[in-house]
Amino acid sequence: MNILNEAYRDLTFIAERNAGNYQQAHPFPYIYFDNFFDESFLNTVLSEFPDLRTVNASSYNSPTELKLASKGEGQFSPSAKQLAYFLNSEPFLKFLNTLTGINETLLPDPYFQGGGYHEIKKGGYLKIHADFNKHQATQLDRRINVLVYLNKDWMPEYGGDFELWDESMQKKEVGIAPLFNRMAIFSTTSLSYHGHPDALNCPDDRSRKSFALYYYTNGRPENETIAFKDMHGTIFKDRKGVEADKSMKRFTAFACVLKNVMPPFIFNGIRRIFIKD
């Protein structure tokens, strides 16, 4: 079975044609493609999407995120493995290098740290944030996120747009609906603020599903490392003037550091203290 839509099978051509738009995008480099994958193939990926409540998935429940995510490749279905292997393959890595203008050799993450299946149920969210900047095991620098959305017949009133915000957190610059067979790509730095900050308003029997892949390099340009030379976790930011985001302030600044150095049961106990109203 073909993985790519026929219109996108010449990856070099697609990357060269879209490189300028990607690299000059605001508030930071990004792009999205519709119908990038063969529809029959992606239908299979969706049909095999597991109930993340019944497998050994990560469950996030805090003022900053309410979502589910898989842990590693072991939970991937056969078609999801095909998708992951393609997105981590040499042709796709070269496509990303050309599209993004990143000069360093891109490397995939065979451990899928933070990647794989993502799901947000009704009422869930992922507050605006910048991603962790280094891979926990390899210490490589995180450079690119690729998100493949798996939501058929998605209505605007459900919410769930992928939002890109300016560095001052004054306003949303871009909103991208998480539509089926839409692939979003963006460059990750310690100032590339993005997320899905408002509670999802879909029907009870629906959810916001996606498949995420992250890419790394050994080192990054100096202008991207000056402010955040050391390893950091996810940096959550409150939107200016949004009351619902203010509960993050008491614990977010140090939680990103503590989460990487403390056993989970200790970290979660401290988190509960500081998010208490």
mmCIF file of C-alpha atoms in Angstrom, residues 15-271:
data_model
loop_
_atom_site.group_PDB
_atom_site.id
_atom_site.type_symbol
_atom_site.label_atom_id
_atom_site.label_comp_id
_atom_site.label_asym_id
_atom_site.label_seq_id
_atom_site.Cartn_x
_atom_site.Cartn_y
_atom_site.Cartn_z
ATOM 1 C CA ALA A 15 10.372 20.535 -0.117
ATOM 2 C CA GLU A 16 12.086 22.888 -2.565
ATOM 3 C CA ARG A 17 8.795 24.485 -3.622
ATOM 4 C CA ASN A 18 7.694 25.147 -0.026
ATOM 5 C CA ALA A 19 11.023 25.931 1.671
ATOM 6 C CA GLY A 20 10.676 29.699 1.362
ATOM 7 C CA ASN A 21 7.175 29.774 2.808
ATOM 8 C CA TYR A 22 8.229 27.563 5.707
ATOM 9 C CA GLN A 23 11.398 29.414 6.632
ATOM 10 C CA GLN A 24 9.795 32.875 6.403
ATOM 11 C CA ALA A 25 6.619 31.961 8.289
ATOM 12 C CA HIS A 26 5.532 33.951 11.345
ATOM 13 C CA PRO A 27 5.679 33.753 14.374
ATOM 14 C CA PHE A 28 8.224 30.956 13.761
ATOM 15 C CA PRO A 29 8.881 28.568 10.867
ATOM 16 C CA TYR A 30 5.921 26.269 10.178
ATOM 17 C CA ILE A 31 3.760 24.838 7.423
ATOM 18 C CA TYR A 32 0.939 22.368 6.970
ATOM 19 C CA PHE A 33 -0.058 20.091 4.116
ATOM 20 C CA ASP A 34 -3.523 18.704 3.457
ATOM 21 C CA ASN A 35 -4.089 15.169 2.125
ATOM 22 C CA PHE A 36 -0.374 14.408 2.378
ATOM 23 C CA PHE A 37 -0.918 10.685 2.893
ATOM 24 C CA ASP A 38 -2.812 8.090 0.908
ATOM 25 C CA GLU A 39 -6.361 8.237 2.245
ATOM 26 C CA SER A 40 -6.847 4.467 2.408
ATOM 27 C CA PHE A 41 -3.622 4.053 4.345
ATOM 28 C CA LEU A 42 -4.477 6.788 6.837
ATOM 29 C CA ASN A 43 -7.976 5.364 7.252
ATOM 30 C CA THR A 44 -6.299 2.177 8.439
ATOM 31 C CA VAL A 45 -4.116 4.120 10.884
ATOM 32 C CA LEU A 46 -7.238 5.727 12.303
ATOM 33 C CA SER A 47 -9.200 2.466 12.468
ATOM 34 C CA GLU A 48 -6.360 0.891 14.463
ATOM 35 C CA PHE A 49 -5.963 3.819 16.877
ATOM 36 C CA PRO A 50 -6.117 2.200 20.341
ATOM 37 C CA ASP A 51 -8.171 3.256 23.336
ATOM 38 C CA LEU A 52 -5.357 4.919 25.265
ATOM 39 C CA ARG A 53 -7.331 4.524 28.488
ATOM 40 C CA THR A 54 -6.957 0.749 28.298
ATOM 41 C CA VAL A 55 -3.254 0.447 27.422
ATOM 42 C CA ASN A 56 -0.111 1.450 29.286
ATOM 43 C CA ALA A 57 -0.300 5.060 28.098
ATOM 44 C CA SER A 58 0.763 8.289 29.770
ATOM 45 C CA SER A 59 -2.099 10.238 31.303
ATOM 46 C CA TYR A 60 -1.511 13.944 31.942
ATOM 47 C CA ASN A 61 -3.880 15.748 34.287
ATOM 48 C CA SER A 62 -2.860 19.195 35.530
ATOM 49 C CA PRO A 63 -3.702 22.873 34.974
ATOM 50 C CA THR A 64 -1.341 22.810 31.977
ATOM 51 C CA GLU A 65 -2.392 19.640 30.197
ATOM 52 C CA LEU A 66 -5.212 17.128 30.152
ATOM 53 C CA LYS A 67 -4.416 14.488 27.559
ATOM 54 C CA LEU A 68 -3.322 10.919 26.816
ATOM 55 C CA ALA A 69 -0.204 9.752 24.975
ATOM 56 C CA SER A 70 1.330 6.409 24.061
ATOM 57 C CA LYS A 71 4.635 5.164 25.466
ATOM 58 C CA GLY A 72 7.044 3.936 22.825
ATOM 59 C CA GLU A 73 6.632 1.847 19.695
ATOM 60 C CA GLY A 74 5.217 -1.200 21.487
ATOM 61 C CA GLN A 75 1.718 0.282 21.472
ATOM 62 C CA PHE A 76 1.699 1.120 17.746
ATOM 63 C CA SER A 77 -0.602 -0.801 15.434
ATOM 64 C CA PRO A 78 0.874 -2.367 12.253
ATOM 65 C CA SER A 79 -0.158 0.634 10.133
ATOM 66 C CA ALA A 80 1.112 3.116 12.747
ATOM 67 C CA LYS A 81 4.475 1.340 12.656
ATOM 68 C CA GLN A 82 4.522 1.759 8.874
ATOM 69 C CA LEU A 83 3.735 5.441 9.289
ATOM 70 C CA ALA A 84 6.417 5.903 11.962
ATOM 71 C CA TYR A 85 9.062 4.058 9.939
ATOM 72 C CA PHE A 86 8.341 6.188 6.885
ATOM 73 C CA LEU A 87 8.443 9.441 8.850
ATOM 74 C CA ASN A 88 11.790 8.354 10.325
ATOM 75 C CA SER A 89 13.216 7.233 6.963
ATOM 76 C CA GLU A 90 16.050 8.789 4.959
ATOM 77 C CA PRO A 91 13.757 10.248 2.230
ATOM 78 C CA PHE A 92 11.566 12.011 4.763
ATOM 79 C CA LEU A 93 14.545 13.256 6.799
ATOM 80 C CA LYS A 94 16.056 14.766 3.641
ATOM 81 C CA PHE A 95 12.670 16.311 2.854
ATOM 82 C CA LEU A 96 12.673 17.960 6.292
ATOM 83 C CA ASN A 97 16.250 19.213 5.928
ATOM 84 C CA THR A 98 15.447 20.884 2.604
ATOM 85 C CA LEU A 99 12.092 22.260 3.731
ATOM 86 C CA THR A 100 13.348 23.738 6.997
ATOM 87 C CA GLY A 101 16.780 24.896 5.894
ATOM 88 C CA ILE A 102 18.341 23.177 8.910
ATOM 89 C CA ASN A 103 21.950 22.460 7.958
ATOM 90 C CA GLU A 104 22.759 19.947 10.677
ATOM 91 C CA THR A 105 21.981 16.284 9.979
ATOM 92 C CA LEU A 106 18.503 15.452 11.253
ATOM 93 C CA LEU A 107 18.060 12.340 13.340
ATOM 94 C CA PRO A 108 14.799 10.580 14.219
ATOM 95 C CA ASP A 109 13.884 9.340 17.684
ATOM 96 C CA PRO A 110 13.577 5.524 17.746
ATOM 97 C CA TYR A 111 12.490 5.782 21.406
ATOM 98 C CA PHE A 112 9.530 8.066 20.577
ATOM 99 C CA GLN A 113 10.106 10.128 23.714
ATOM 100 C CA GLY A 114 6.886 12.128 23.976
ATOM 101 C CA GLY A 115 5.912 11.058 20.458
ATOM 102 C CA GLY A 116 3.478 8.561 18.960
ATOM 103 C CA TYR A 117 -0.270 8.508 19.555
ATOM 104 C CA HIS A 118 -1.747 11.612 21.207
ATOM 105 C CA GLU A 119 -5.376 11.945 22.234
ATOM 106 C CA ILE A 120 -7.409 14.683 23.905
ATOM 107 C CA LYS A 121 -10.915 13.873 25.144
ATOM 108 C CA LYS A 122 -13.781 16.304 25.610
ATOM 109 C CA GLY A 123 -12.737 18.984 28.108
ATOM 110 C CA GLY A 124 -9.040 18.310 27.521
ATOM 111 C CA TYR A 125 -6.349 20.822 26.550
ATOM 112 C CA LEU A 126 -2.643 21.454 26.180
ATOM 113 C CA LYS A 127 -1.706 24.955 27.326
ATOM 114 C CA ILE A 128 0.641 27.123 25.304
ATOM 115 C CA HIS A 129 4.233 25.996 25.759
ATOM 116 C CA ALA A 130 7.701 25.571 24.303
ATOM 117 C CA ASP A 131 8.892 21.975 24.129
ATOM 118 C CA PHE A 132 11.719 20.326 26.045
ATOM 119 C CA ASN A 133 14.905 21.204 24.195
ATOM 120 C CA LYS A 134 17.002 18.029 24.508
ATOM 121 C CA HIS A 135 16.309 14.322 24.275
ATOM 122 C CA GLN A 136 16.506 12.820 27.735
ATOM 123 C CA ALA A 137 18.479 9.721 26.679
ATOM 124 C CA THR A 138 20.645 10.977 23.814
ATOM 125 C CA GLN A 139 21.056 14.664 24.803
ATOM 126 C CA LEU A 140 20.474 15.616 21.167
ATOM 127 C CA ASP A 141 18.847 18.975 20.390
ATOM 128 C CA ARG A 142 15.162 18.955 19.485
ATOM 129 C CA ARG A 143 14.607 20.822 16.214
ATOM 130 C CA ILE A 144 11.359 19.811 14.448
ATOM 131 C CA ASN A 145 7.882 18.526 15.308
ATOM 132 C CA VAL A 146 5.666 16.720 12.797
ATOM 133 C CA LEU A 147 1.991 16.254 13.694
ATOM 134 C CA VAL A 148 -0.378 14.086 11.642
ATOM 135 C CA TYR A 149 -4.039 14.719 12.475
ATOM 136 C CA LEU A 150 -6.601 11.911 12.389
ATOM 137 C CA ASN A 151 -9.947 13.661 12.962
ATOM 138 C CA LYS A 152 -12.671 13.056 10.382
ATOM 139 C CA ASP A 153 -15.659 15.377 10.019
ATOM 140 C CA TRP A 154 -14.152 17.798 12.536
ATOM 141 C CA MET A 155 -16.403 20.796 13.162
ATOM 142 C CA PRO A 156 -15.142 24.319 14.041
ATOM 143 C CA GLU A 157 -17.323 24.407 17.166
ATOM 144 C CA TYR A 158 -15.372 21.469 18.610
ATOM 145 C CA GLY A 159 -12.323 23.725 19.018
ATOM 146 C CA GLY A 160 -8.953 22.021 19.283
ATOM 147 C CA ASP A 161 -7.075 24.241 16.835
ATOM 148 C CA PHE A 162 -3.288 24.003 16.963
ATOM 149 C CA GLU A 163 -2.276 27.546 17.952
ATOM 150 C CA LEU A 164 1.013 29.398 17.390
ATOM 151 C CA TRP A 165 1.699 32.393 19.647
ATOM 152 C CA ASP A 166 4.124 35.295 19.563
ATOM 153 C CA GLU A 167 7.059 35.401 21.993
ATOM 154 C CA SER A 168 5.417 38.058 24.176
ATOM 155 C CA MET A 169 2.305 35.872 24.586
ATOM 156 C CA GLN A 170 0.148 38.849 23.621
ATOM 157 C CA LYS A 171 -1.776 37.152 20.834
ATOM 158 C CA LYS A 172 -2.373 34.021 18.807
ATOM 159 C CA GLU A 173 -0.744 34.427 15.419
ATOM 160 C CA VAL A 174 -1.937 31.214 13.741
ATOM 161 C CA GLY A 175 -4.692 28.645 14.301
ATOM 162 C CA ILE A 176 -4.662 25.320 12.425
ATOM 163 C CA ALA A 177 -7.698 23.037 12.603
ATOM 164 C CA PRO A 178 -6.756 19.385 13.378
ATOM 165 C CA LEU A 179 -8.398 17.941 10.270
ATOM 166 C CA PHE A 180 -7.994 14.369 9.041
ATOM 167 C CA ASN A 181 -4.925 13.881 6.814
ATOM 168 C CA ARG A 182 -3.487 17.287 7.658
ATOM 169 C CA MET A 183 0.221 17.273 8.549
ATOM 170 C CA ALA A 184 1.670 20.236 10.466
ATOM 171 C CA ILE A 185 5.436 20.799 10.670
ATOM 172 C CA PHE A 186 7.213 23.430 12.746
ATOM 173 C CA SER A 187 10.650 24.271 14.100
ATOM 174 C CA THR A 188 11.095 23.946 17.844
ATOM 175 C CA THR A 189 13.108 26.352 19.952
ATOM 176 C CA SER A 190 12.775 27.481 23.555
ATOM 177 C CA LEU A 191 10.618 30.360 22.285
ATOM 178 C CA SER A 192 8.340 28.576 19.784
ATOM 179 C CA TYR A 193 5.137 28.811 21.806
ATOM 180 C CA HIS A 194 2.288 26.593 20.669
ATOM 181 C CA GLY A 195 -0.518 24.407 21.945
ATOM 182 C CA HIS A 196 -4.242 23.741 22.204
ATOM 183 C CA PRO A 197 -5.051 25.941 25.229
ATOM 184 C CA ASP A 198 -8.862 25.911 25.500
ATOM 185 C CA ALA A 199 -10.977 22.977 26.627
ATOM 186 C CA LEU A 200 -12.103 20.725 23.798
ATOM 187 C CA ASN A 201 -15.819 20.992 23.063
ATOM 188 C CA CYS A 202 -16.394 17.898 20.931
ATOM 189 C CA PRO A 203 -19.223 15.378 21.521
ATOM 190 C CA ASP A 204 -18.666 12.806 24.271
ATOM 191 C CA ASP A 205 -17.976 10.055 21.737
ATOM 192 C CA ARG A 206 -15.324 12.044 19.854
ATOM 193 C CA SER A 207 -11.724 12.961 20.647
ATOM 194 C CA ARG A 208 -8.851 14.889 19.080
ATOM 195 C CA LYS A 209 -6.386 12.301 17.734
ATOM 196 C CA SER A 210 -2.933 12.821 16.267
ATOM 197 C CA PHE A 211 0.369 11.064 15.632
ATOM 198 C CA ALA A 212 3.503 12.988 16.578
ATOM 199 C CA LEU A 213 7.137 12.614 15.529
ATOM 200 C CA TYR A 214 10.104 14.682 16.769
ATOM 201 C CA TYR A 215 13.494 15.223 15.129
ATOM 202 C CA TYR A 216 16.904 16.111 16.551
ATOM 203 C CA THR A 217 20.395 17.286 15.656
ATOM 204 C CA ASN A 218 23.773 17.101 17.372
ATOM 205 C CA GLY A 219 24.035 20.790 18.233
ATOM 206 C CA ARG A 220 22.112 23.791 16.964
ATOM 207 C CA PRO A 221 22.904 27.366 15.827
ATOM 208 C CA GLU A 222 24.298 29.615 18.535
ATOM 209 C CA ASN A 223 21.477 32.128 18.149
ATOM 210 C CA GLU A 224 19.036 29.413 19.268
ATOM 211 C CA THR A 225 21.039 28.407 22.346
ATOM 212 C CA ILE A 226 21.965 31.698 24.014
ATOM 213 C CA ALA A 227 18.871 31.971 26.193
ATOM 214 C CA PHE A 228 18.479 28.261 26.976
ATOM 215 C CA LYS A 229 21.861 26.563 26.863
ATOM 216 C CA ASP A 230 20.985 23.999 29.518
ATOM 217 C CA MET A 231 18.542 21.151 29.213
ATOM 218 C CA HIS A 232 15.005 22.149 30.144
ATOM 219 C CA GLY A 233 11.618 20.470 30.187
ATOM 220 C CA THR A 234 8.397 21.812 28.735
ATOM 221 C CA ILE A 235 7.999 25.550 29.384
ATOM 222 C CA PHE A 236 4.326 26.468 29.808
ATOM 223 C CA LYS A 237 3.269 30.090 29.319
ATOM 224 C CA ASP A 238 0.114 31.913 30.344
ATOM 225 C CA ARG A 239 -1.698 33.971 27.731
ATOM 226 C CA LYS A 240 -1.785 37.656 28.611
ATOM 227 C CA GLY A 241 -5.118 38.592 30.126
ATOM 228 C CA VAL A 242 -6.517 35.044 30.176
ATOM 229 C CA GLU A 243 -7.731 34.267 33.690
ATOM 230 C CA ALA A 244 -7.853 30.507 33.099
ATOM 231 C CA ASP A 245 -4.073 30.385 32.602
ATOM 232 C CA LYS A 246 -3.095 32.085 35.859
ATOM 233 C CA SER A 247 -3.206 28.883 37.921
ATOM 234 C CA MET A 248 -0.057 27.750 36.135
ATOM 235 C CA LYS A 249 2.179 30.461 37.524
ATOM 236 C CA ARG A 250 2.888 28.996 40.964
ATOM 237 C CA PHE A 251 4.436 25.757 39.796
ATOM 238 C CA THR A 252 5.397 25.959 36.130
ATOM 239 C CA ALA A 253 8.753 27.717 36.465
ATOM 240 C CA PHE A 254 10.386 25.044 38.577
ATOM 241 C CA ALA A 255 8.220 22.040 37.644
ATOM 242 C CA CYS A 256 9.956 21.747 34.282
ATOM 243 C CA VAL A 257 13.271 21.250 36.073
ATOM 244 C CA LEU A 258 12.032 19.031 38.901
ATOM 245 C CA LYS A 259 10.189 16.660 36.593
ATOM 246 C CA ASN A 260 13.452 15.559 34.989
ATOM 247 C CA VAL A 261 15.353 14.925 38.214
ATOM 248 C CA MET A 262 12.787 13.581 40.691
ATOM 249 C CA PRO A 263 11.003 10.230 40.950
ATOM 250 C CA PRO A 264 7.435 10.615 39.611
ATOM 251 C CA PHE A 265 5.725 10.018 42.978
ATOM 252 C CA ILE A 266 7.719 12.827 44.633
ATOM 253 C CA PHE A 267 7.224 15.236 41.730
ATOM 254 C CA ASN A 268 3.484 14.579 41.608
ATOM 255 C CA GLY A 269 3.181 15.219 45.347
ATOM 256 C CA ILE A 270 4.927 18.577 45.019
ATOM 257 C CA ARG A 271 2.838 19.462 41.980
#
